[in-house]
Every structure is written in structure tokens, then in C-alpha cells.
PDB file of C-alpha atoms in Angstrom:
ATOM      1  CA  GLN A   1       0.000   0.000   0.000  1.00  0.00           C
ATOM      2  CA  LYS A   2       1.323   3.407  -0.950  1.00  0.00           C
ATOM      3  CA  GLU A   3       1.607   5.904   1.857  1.00  0.00           C
ATOM      4  CA  VAL A   4      -0.475   8.457  -0.043  1.00  0.00           C
ATOM      5  CA  GLU A   5      -3.104   7.181  -2.467  1.00  0.00           C
ATOM      6  CA  GLN A   6      -5.047   8.914  -5.203  1.00  0.00           C
ATOM      7  CA  ASN A   7      -7.210   7.700  -8.059  1.00  0.00           C
ATOM      8  CA  SER A   8      -5.143   8.273 -11.202  1.00  0.00           C
ATOM      9  CA  GLY A   9      -8.192   9.178 -13.307  1.00  0.00           C
ATOM     10  CA  PRO A  10      -8.724  10.675 -15.736  1.00  0.00           C
ATOM     11  CA  LEU A  11     -11.556  12.547 -14.073  1.00  0.00           C
ATOM     12  CA  SER A  12     -13.617  14.218 -16.750  1.00  0.00           C
ATOM     13  CA  VAL A  13     -16.051  17.019 -15.827  1.00  0.00           C
ATOM     14  CA  PRO A  14     -17.952  19.524 -17.963  1.00  0.00           C
ATOM     15  CA  GLU A  15     -17.054  23.199 -17.826  1.00  0.00           C
ATOM     16  CA  GLY A  16     -18.807  24.921 -14.919  1.00  0.00           C
ATOM     17  CA  ALA A  17     -19.223  21.738 -12.867  1.00  0.00           C
ATOM     18  CA  ILE A  18     -17.636  20.851  -9.525  1.00  0.00           C
ATOM     19  CA  ALA A  19     -14.576  18.610  -9.675  1.00  0.00           C
ATOM     20  CA  SER A  20     -13.927  16.468  -6.608  1.00  0.00           C
ATOM     21  CA  LEU A  21     -10.453  15.033  -6.044  1.00  0.00           C
ATOM     22  CA  ASN A  22      -9.709  12.621  -3.225  1.00  0.00           C
ATOM     23  CA  CYS A  23      -6.663  11.399  -1.330  1.00  0.00           C
ATOM     24  CA  THR A  24      -6.047   8.968   1.539  1.00  0.00           C
ATOM     25  CA  TYR A  25      -2.887   8.618   3.626  1.00  0.00           C
ATOM     26  CA  SER A  26      -1.464   5.950   5.899  1.00  0.00           C
ATOM     27  CA  ASP A  27       0.463   7.830   8.617  1.00  0.00           C
ATOM     28  CA  ARG A  28      -2.076   8.717  11.298  1.00  0.00           C
ATOM     29  CA  GLY A  29       0.409  11.187  12.782  1.00  0.00           C
ATOM     30  CA  SER A  30       0.583  13.342   9.655  1.00  0.00           C
ATOM     31  CA  GLN A  31       0.074  17.001  10.424  1.00  0.00           C
ATOM     32  CA  SER A  32       0.051  18.952   7.188  1.00  0.00           C
ATOM     33  CA  PHE A  33      -1.518  18.368   3.805  1.00  0.00           C
ATOM     34  CA  PHE A  34      -0.995  20.031   0.445  1.00  0.00           C
ATOM     35  CA  TRP A  35      -2.581  20.101  -2.984  1.00  0.00           C
ATOM     36  CA  TYR A  36      -0.363  20.850  -5.964  1.00  0.00           C
ATOM     37  CA  ARG A  37      -1.299  21.325  -9.599  1.00  0.00           C
ATOM     38  CA  GLN A  38       1.022  20.197 -12.369  1.00  0.00           C
ATOM     39  CA  TYR A  39       0.591  21.035 -16.032  1.00  0.00           C
ATOM     40  CA  SER A  40       2.185  18.697 -18.542  1.00  0.00           C
ATOM     41  CA  GLY A  41       5.930  19.291 -18.771  1.00  0.00           C
ATOM     42  CA  LYS A  42       5.935  21.775 -15.890  1.00  0.00           C
ATOM     43  CA  SER A  43       6.869  21.639 -12.231  1.00  0.00           C
ATOM     44  CA  PRO A  44       4.261  21.282  -9.456  1.00  0.00           C
ATOM     45  CA  GLU A  45       2.775  24.479  -8.051  1.00  0.00           C
ATOM     46  CA  LEU A  46       0.929  24.843  -4.760  1.00  0.00           C
ATOM     47  CA  ILE A  47      -2.825  25.347  -4.793  1.00  0.00           C
ATOM     48  CA  MET A  48      -3.691  24.986  -1.117  1.00  0.00           C
ATOM     49  CA  PHE A  49      -2.513  23.632   2.190  1.00  0.00           C
ATOM     50  CA  ILE A  50      -4.587  22.554   5.183  1.00  0.00           C
ATOM     51  CA  TYR A  51      -3.557  21.644   8.712  1.00  0.00           C
ATOM     52  CA  SER A  52      -6.822  21.370  10.688  1.00  0.00           C
ATOM     53  CA  ASN A  53      -9.891  19.183  10.353  1.00  0.00           C
ATOM     54  CA  GLY A  54     -12.702  20.736   8.352  1.00  0.00           C
ATOM     55  CA  ASP A  55     -12.883  22.909   5.265  1.00  0.00           C
ATOM     56  CA  LYS A  56     -10.606  25.634   3.969  1.00  0.00           C
ATOM     57  CA  GLU A  57     -11.736  27.797   1.077  1.00  0.00           C
ATOM     58  CA  ASP A  58      -9.666  29.895  -1.320  1.00  0.00           C
ATOM     59  CA  GLY A  59     -11.564  31.297  -4.284  1.00  0.00           C
ATOM     60  CA  ARG A  60     -12.920  28.412  -6.363  1.00  0.00           C
ATOM     61  CA  PHE A  61     -10.942  25.856  -4.364  1.00  0.00           C
ATOM     62  CA  THR A  62     -11.960  24.126  -1.131  1.00  0.00           C
ATOM     63  CA  ALA A  63      -9.737  21.676   0.727  1.00  0.00           C
ATOM     64  CA  GLN A  64     -11.368  19.279   3.175  1.00  0.00           C
ATOM     65  CA  LEU A  65      -9.528  17.307   5.848  1.00  0.00           C
ATOM     66  CA  ASN A  66     -10.758  14.432   8.010  1.00  0.00           C
ATOM     67  CA  LYS A  67      -7.886  13.136  10.145  1.00  0.00           C
ATOM     68  CA  ALA A  68     -10.003  10.430  11.785  1.00  0.00           C
ATOM     69  CA  SER A  69     -10.666   8.904   8.359  1.00  0.00           C
ATOM     70  CA  GLN A  70      -7.178   9.833   7.073  1.00  0.00           C
ATOM     71  CA  TYR A  71      -8.779  11.516   4.098  1.00  0.00           C
ATOM     72  CA  VAL A  72      -8.205  14.817   2.340  1.00  0.00           C
ATOM     73  CA  SER A  73     -10.045  16.184  -0.675  1.00  0.00           C
ATOM     74  CA  LEU A  74     -10.017  19.129  -3.055  1.00  0.00           C
ATOM     75  CA  LEU A  75     -13.143  20.612  -4.595  1.00  0.00           C
ATOM     76  CA  ILE A  76     -12.906  22.880  -7.624  1.00  0.00           C
ATOM     77  CA  ARG A  77     -16.062  24.897  -8.243  1.00  0.00           C
ATOM     78  CA  ASP A  78     -17.000  26.322 -11.651  1.00  0.00           C
ATOM     79  CA  SER A  79     -14.343  24.189 -13.343  1.00  0.00           C
ATOM     80  CA  GLN A  80     -12.617  25.790 -16.329  1.00  0.00           C
ATOM     81  CA  PRO A  81     -10.713  24.182 -19.212  1.00  0.00           C
ATOM     82  CA  SER A  82      -7.592  25.876 -17.789  1.00  0.00           C
ATOM     83  CA  ASP A  83      -8.006  23.706 -14.667  1.00  0.00           C
ATOM     84  CA  SER A  84      -7.160  20.646 -16.765  1.00  0.00           C
ATOM     85  CA  ALA A  85      -3.971  19.301 -15.188  1.00  0.00           C
ATOM     86  CA  THR A  86      -2.685  16.634 -12.822  1.00  0.00           C
ATOM     87  CA  TYR A  87      -3.506  17.291  -9.170  1.00  0.00           C
ATOM     88  CA  LEU A  88      -1.042  15.959  -6.643  1.00  0.00           C
ATOM     89  CA  CYS A  89      -1.854  15.332  -3.002  1.00  0.00           C
ATOM     90  CA  ALA A  90       1.102  15.648  -0.619  1.00  0.00           C
ATOM     91  CA  VAL A  91       1.286  14.706   3.044  1.00  0.00           C
ATOM     92  CA  ARG A  92       3.967  15.607   5.551  1.00  0.00           C
ATOM     93  CA  GLY A  93       4.722  12.953   8.153  1.00  0.00           C
ATOM     94  CA  LEU A  94       7.453  10.851   9.703  1.00  0.00           C
ATOM     95  CA  TYR A  95       6.725   7.698   7.670  1.00  0.00           C
ATOM     96  CA  GLY A  96       9.237   5.711   9.674  1.00  0.00           C
ATOM     97  CA  GLY A  97      11.942   8.363   9.651  1.00  0.00           C
ATOM     98  CA  ALA A  98      13.311  10.761  12.216  1.00  0.00           C
ATOM     99  CA  THR A  99      12.164  13.950  10.530  1.00  0.00           C
ATOM    100  CA  ASN A 100       9.095  14.875   8.543  1.00  0.00           C
ATOM    101  CA  LYS A 101       9.089  13.857   4.902  1.00  0.00           C
ATOM    102  CA  LEU A 102       6.838  15.274   2.182  1.00  0.00           C
ATOM    103  CA  ILE A 103       5.275  12.298   0.411  1.00  0.00           C
ATOM    104  CA  PHE A 104       3.205  12.602  -2.757  1.00  0.00           C
ATOM    105  CA  GLY A 105       0.426  10.542  -4.231  1.00  0.00           C
ATOM    106  CA  THR A 106       0.509   9.457  -7.865  1.00  0.00           C
ATOM    107  CA  GLY A 107      -1.769  12.324  -8.899  1.00  0.00           C
ATOM    108  CA  THR A 108      -5.214  12.571 -10.490  1.00  0.00           C
ATOM    109  CA  LEU A 109      -5.525  13.777 -14.074  1.00  0.00           C
ATOM    110  CA  LEU A 110      -8.425  16.212 -14.406  1.00  0.00           C
ATOM    111  CA  ALA A 111      -9.918  16.991 -17.813  1.00  0.00           C
ATOM    112  CA  VAL A 112     -12.477  19.810 -18.009  1.00  0.00           C
ATOM    113  CA  GLN A 113     -14.557  19.544 -21.155  1.00  0.00           C
ATOM    114  CA  PRO A 114     -15.651  22.854 -22.801  1.00  0.00           C
TER     115      PRO A 114
ATOM    116  CA  ASN B   1      13.966  36.315  -7.250  1.00  0.00           C
ATOM    117  CA  ALA B   2      15.091  32.980  -8.745  1.00  0.00           C
ATOM    118  CA  GLY B   3      13.532  30.607  -6.152  1.00  0.00           C
ATOM    119  CA  VAL B   4      14.816  27.067  -6.766  1.00  0.00           C
ATOM    120  CA  THR B   5      17.279  26.646  -9.640  1.00  0.00           C
ATOM    121  CA  GLN B   6      18.257  23.269 -11.079  1.00  0.00           C
ATOM    122  CA  THR B   7      21.023  22.512 -13.535  1.00  0.00           C
ATOM    123  CA  PRO B   8      21.159  21.064 -16.092  1.00  0.00           C
ATOM    124  CA  LYS B   9      17.658  21.101 -17.595  1.00  0.00           C
ATOM    125  CA  PHE B  10      18.359  18.188 -19.948  1.00  0.00           C
ATOM    126  CA  GLN B  11      21.004  15.466 -19.922  1.00  0.00           C
ATOM    127  CA  VAL B  12      21.704  12.261 -21.822  1.00  0.00           C
ATOM    128  CA  LEU B  13      24.049   9.751 -20.199  1.00  0.00           C
ATOM    129  CA  LYS B  14      25.427   6.420 -21.257  1.00  0.00           C
ATOM    130  CA  THR B  15      24.954   3.461 -18.931  1.00  0.00           C
ATOM    131  CA  GLY B  16      27.687   3.466 -16.300  1.00  0.00           C
ATOM    132  CA  GLN B  17      28.500   7.167 -16.547  1.00  0.00           C
ATOM    133  CA  SER B  18      28.288   9.382 -13.505  1.00  0.00           C
ATOM    134  CA  MET B  19      26.873  12.848 -13.076  1.00  0.00           C
ATOM    135  CA  THR B  20      25.751  15.351 -10.464  1.00  0.00           C
ATOM    136  CA  LEU B  21      22.505  17.284 -10.569  1.00  0.00           C
ATOM    137  CA  GLN B  22      22.796  20.683  -8.950  1.00  0.00           C
ATOM    138  CA  CYS B  23      20.131  22.528  -6.982  1.00  0.00           C
ATOM    139  CA  ALA B  24      20.295  25.921  -5.303  1.00  0.00           C
ATOM    140  CA  GLN B  25      17.641  27.999  -3.540  1.00  0.00           C
ATOM    141  CA  ASP B  26      17.716  31.638  -2.551  1.00  0.00           C
ATOM    142  CA  MET B  27      14.739  31.666  -0.176  1.00  0.00           C
ATOM    143  CA  ASN B  28      16.743  30.922   2.998  1.00  0.00           C
ATOM    144  CA  HIS B  29      14.899  27.614   3.370  1.00  0.00           C
ATOM    145  CA  ASN B  30      16.318  24.992   5.699  1.00  0.00           C
ATOM    146  CA  SER B  31      14.732  21.882   4.143  1.00  0.00           C
ATOM    147  CA  MET B  32      15.548  20.595   0.677  1.00  0.00           C
ATOM    148  CA  TYR B  33      14.346  17.574  -1.296  1.00  0.00           C
ATOM    149  CA  TRP B  34      15.098  15.515  -4.386  1.00  0.00           C
ATOM    150  CA  TYR B  35      12.239  13.731  -6.178  1.00  0.00           C
ATOM    151  CA  ARG B  36      11.974  11.713  -9.337  1.00  0.00           C
ATOM    152  CA  GLN B  37       8.841  11.586 -11.467  1.00  0.00           C
ATOM    153  CA  ASP B  38       7.996   8.728 -13.781  1.00  0.00           C
ATOM    154  CA  PRO B  39       4.760   8.230 -15.774  1.00  0.00           C
ATOM    155  CA  GLY B  40       1.991   6.933 -13.524  1.00  0.00           C
ATOM    156  CA  MET B  41       4.224   7.003 -10.423  1.00  0.00           C
ATOM    157  CA  GLY B  42       3.762  10.522  -9.154  1.00  0.00           C
ATOM    158  CA  LEU B  43       6.649  12.186  -7.342  1.00  0.00           C
ATOM    159  CA  ARG B  44       8.810   9.799  -5.355  1.00  0.00           C
ATOM    160  CA  LEU B  45      11.163  11.113  -2.707  1.00  0.00           C
ATOM    161  CA  ILE B  46      14.796  10.125  -3.239  1.00  0.00           C
ATOM    162  CA  TYR B  47      16.545  12.005  -0.422  1.00  0.00           C
ATOM    163  CA  TYR B  48      15.792  14.956   1.749  1.00  0.00           C
ATOM    164  CA  SER B  49      17.702  17.268   4.021  1.00  0.00           C
ATOM    165  CA  ALA B  50      15.928  18.805   6.985  1.00  0.00           C
ATOM    166  CA  SER B  51      18.771  21.231   7.645  1.00  0.00           C
ATOM    167  CA  GLU B  52      22.334  21.999   6.659  1.00  0.00           C
ATOM    168  CA  GLY B  53      24.545  19.045   7.524  1.00  0.00           C
ATOM    169  CA  THR B  54      21.766  16.442   7.660  1.00  0.00           C
ATOM    170  CA  THR B  55      20.399  14.121   4.999  1.00  0.00           C
ATOM    171  CA  ASP B  56      17.999  11.184   5.115  1.00  0.00           C
ATOM    172  CA  LYS B  57      16.743   8.561   2.711  1.00  0.00           C
ATOM    173  CA  GLY B  58      13.370   8.828   1.070  1.00  0.00           C
ATOM    174  CA  GLU B  59      11.286   6.229  -0.751  1.00  0.00           C
ATOM    175  CA  VAL B  60      13.735   5.357  -3.563  1.00  0.00           C
ATOM    176  CA  PRO B  61      17.351   6.137  -2.490  1.00  0.00           C
ATOM    177  CA  ASN B  62      19.169   3.206  -4.139  1.00  0.00           C
ATOM    178  CA  GLY B  63      21.663   4.269  -6.801  1.00  0.00           C
ATOM    179  CA  TYR B  64      21.856   7.875  -5.581  1.00  0.00           C
ATOM    180  CA  ASN B  65      23.938   9.934  -3.199  1.00  0.00           C
ATOM    181  CA  VAL B  66      23.390  13.482  -1.991  1.00  0.00           C
ATOM    182  CA  SER B  67      25.412  16.309  -0.526  1.00  0.00           C
ATOM    183  CA  ARG B  68      24.034  19.262   1.380  1.00  0.00           C
ATOM    184  CA  LEU B  69      26.918  21.560   0.554  1.00  0.00           C
ATOM    185  CA  ASN B  70      25.570  24.517   2.522  1.00  0.00           C
ATOM    186  CA  LYS B  71      22.174  25.981   3.322  1.00  0.00           C
ATOM    187  CA  ARG B  72      21.570  27.008  -0.301  1.00  0.00           C
ATOM    188  CA  GLU B  73      22.784  23.967  -2.230  1.00  0.00           C
ATOM    189  CA  PHE B  74      21.727  20.316  -2.348  1.00  0.00           C
ATOM    190  CA  SER B  75      23.229  18.088  -5.028  1.00  0.00           C
ATOM    191  CA  LEU B  76      22.206  14.632  -6.261  1.00  0.00           C
ATOM    192  CA  ARG B  77      24.823  12.272  -7.652  1.00  0.00           C
ATOM    193  CA  LEU B  78      24.409   9.209  -9.830  1.00  0.00           C
ATOM    194  CA  GLU B  79      27.616   7.198  -9.511  1.00  0.00           C
ATOM    195  CA  SER B  80      26.880   4.655 -12.248  1.00  0.00           C
ATOM    196  CA  ALA B  81      23.814   5.556 -14.260  1.00  0.00           C
ATOM    197  CA  ALA B  82      21.343   2.854 -15.291  1.00  0.00           C
ATOM    198  CA  PRO B  83      18.466   3.003 -17.796  1.00  0.00           C
ATOM    199  CA  SER B  84      16.051   2.621 -14.843  1.00  0.00           C
ATOM    200  CA  GLN B  85      17.201   6.066 -13.692  1.00  0.00           C
ATOM    201  CA  THR B  86      15.751   7.696 -16.785  1.00  0.00           C
ATOM    202  CA  SER B  87      13.291  10.146 -15.276  1.00  0.00           C
ATOM    203  CA  VAL B  88      12.467  13.761 -14.567  1.00  0.00           C
ATOM    204  CA  TYR B  89      14.176  14.936 -11.395  1.00  0.00           C
ATOM    205  CA  PHE B  90      12.797  17.749  -9.267  1.00  0.00           C
ATOM    206  CA  CYS B  91      14.488  19.612  -6.459  1.00  0.00           C
ATOM    207  CA  ALA B  92      12.350  21.403  -3.879  1.00  0.00           C
ATOM    208  CA  SER B  93      12.855  23.474  -0.750  1.00  0.00           C
ATOM    209  CA  SER B  94      10.747  24.564   2.202  1.00  0.00           C
ATOM    210  CA  LEU B  95      10.990  26.532   5.401  1.00  0.00           C
ATOM    211  CA  GLY B  96      10.586  23.761   7.943  1.00  0.00           C
ATOM    212  CA  ASP B  97       7.273  21.989   7.512  1.00  0.00           C
ATOM    213  CA  SER B  98       5.673  24.698   5.397  1.00  0.00           C
ATOM    214  CA  THR B  99       4.993  24.719   1.657  1.00  0.00           C
ATOM    215  CA  ALA B 100       7.616  23.206  -0.639  1.00  0.00           C
ATOM    216  CA  PHE B 101       8.612  25.111  -3.777  1.00  0.00           C
ATOM    217  CA  PHE B 102       9.916  23.282  -6.810  1.00  0.00           C
ATOM    218  CA  GLY B 103      12.613  23.876  -9.374  1.00  0.00           C
ATOM    219  CA  GLN B 104      12.001  23.541 -13.109  1.00  0.00           C
ATOM    220  CA  GLY B 105      13.148  19.926 -13.272  1.00  0.00           C
ATOM    221  CA  THR B 106      15.945  18.015 -15.008  1.00  0.00           C
ATOM    222  CA  ARG B 107      15.002  15.581 -17.737  1.00  0.00           C
ATOM    223  CA  LEU B 108      17.562  12.754 -17.652  1.00  0.00           C
ATOM    224  CA  THR B 109      17.839   9.980 -20.214  1.00  0.00           C
ATOM    225  CA  VAL B 110      20.191   7.039 -19.683  1.00  0.00           C
ATOM    226  CA  VAL B 111      20.898   5.017 -22.824  1.00  0.00           C
TER     227      VAL B 111
END
């Protein structure tokens, strides 16, 4: 089992719809959670981070965290074709080491259809 | 403000050759990371350095060595390149446990 798991997709949504991206993680002690967006051939760029249980909103993006279920999600409202990219979930935790590591999931490919 | 700078951007190696990937950041970050990205595999952590003078293995350290030369620089060395090391390599840095910022990547092909 990977330490951070995501459905690889592709997730296809029509323009204007809500895209829902999900991520689960194995280290119950993990404290911080990140969503990155990566366009093809480019480096990852941060969309949002979340540290506490509940929802965090930033414009069209909402991150949701449930530590009891070891689950984090990203909602994208009013999806645009420019949102089409791979979305990477990242979790910071010890994962057997002495200091916190930043571990990524395999990413979910989102395709927004015009 | 350059952020995280990686060199080179592209490299082709023959099997058995060695090379060092360079990474430097100008954000005064203490933590630095090396990842590799392969199709369908996401970003996999090779090595990380929580602070100057410390390094630790990540998920896929075999075949690699690292040096945290100073606070700014973190290099990744392939002593004897293998075709399985063909990948895109990303360096990243962060201030402690906060957001990590990525370099532009190095596309490495081993033939």
C-alpha cells in the first residue's frame, strides 16, 4: 500500500461543474496536507494547504480534511478548461523516519470539457 | 527572485557514466528535497535534508547519493547511471514543515 493514495483518473467534468479530487494517507500522525497542480511538462505548483480538520476555502478551491478517516479532498467549483492538469496530493509525516518527509500521491488527471 | 534553480535542464548519459545534478535555492529555506517523477508514479522522494549538515533517505534512495553543501545547495549524484534512472528529477525546498517550492526539473535519459 502506498503511503499516499489517489485515483489516477482521468476525471472528466464539464465546464462549470464541480470537480472532486480525493486522497487517503497511511500515517495517522501526519500534520500537514498540500494540494499541488502540475501542467504537462511543468513543475508542481501549490494550490492549497490545510492543517486542521474541516474545510478551507480559497476562491474556487476548497480543501477538506478528516484526520479520523485519514482523508483529504479538493473541490474545484465552476471548473474551467484551464483547470485541466494533474492534481497531486502531498502529506507531511514521519513515515518511519526521524524527521518529517513530504510524500506525494501518484496524482489525479483532471480533464475539463468545454 | 530565482527561487529554486536546477542545472542542467536536460542530460543524456550512457549506462555506467556518472553525473551530479545541482540545486540551489535563494529563499533561505532549511529543508531541501530531491524527487523523481515517472509516468503513472507521481513524485517519489529520493533524499531529503531537513537542515544543513543532515540528509535522510526517502522512498527510492538506491543508486543515488546526496550532498548538502551549505544551506543554499543540495546536489544529487548518480555514480553509475542505469536506464532505470531515466526520469524527470525535481528539487524542492521549504521553510521547515511549510509549503515546498519546486525547481524547473531536469530531464535525464540514460541510454
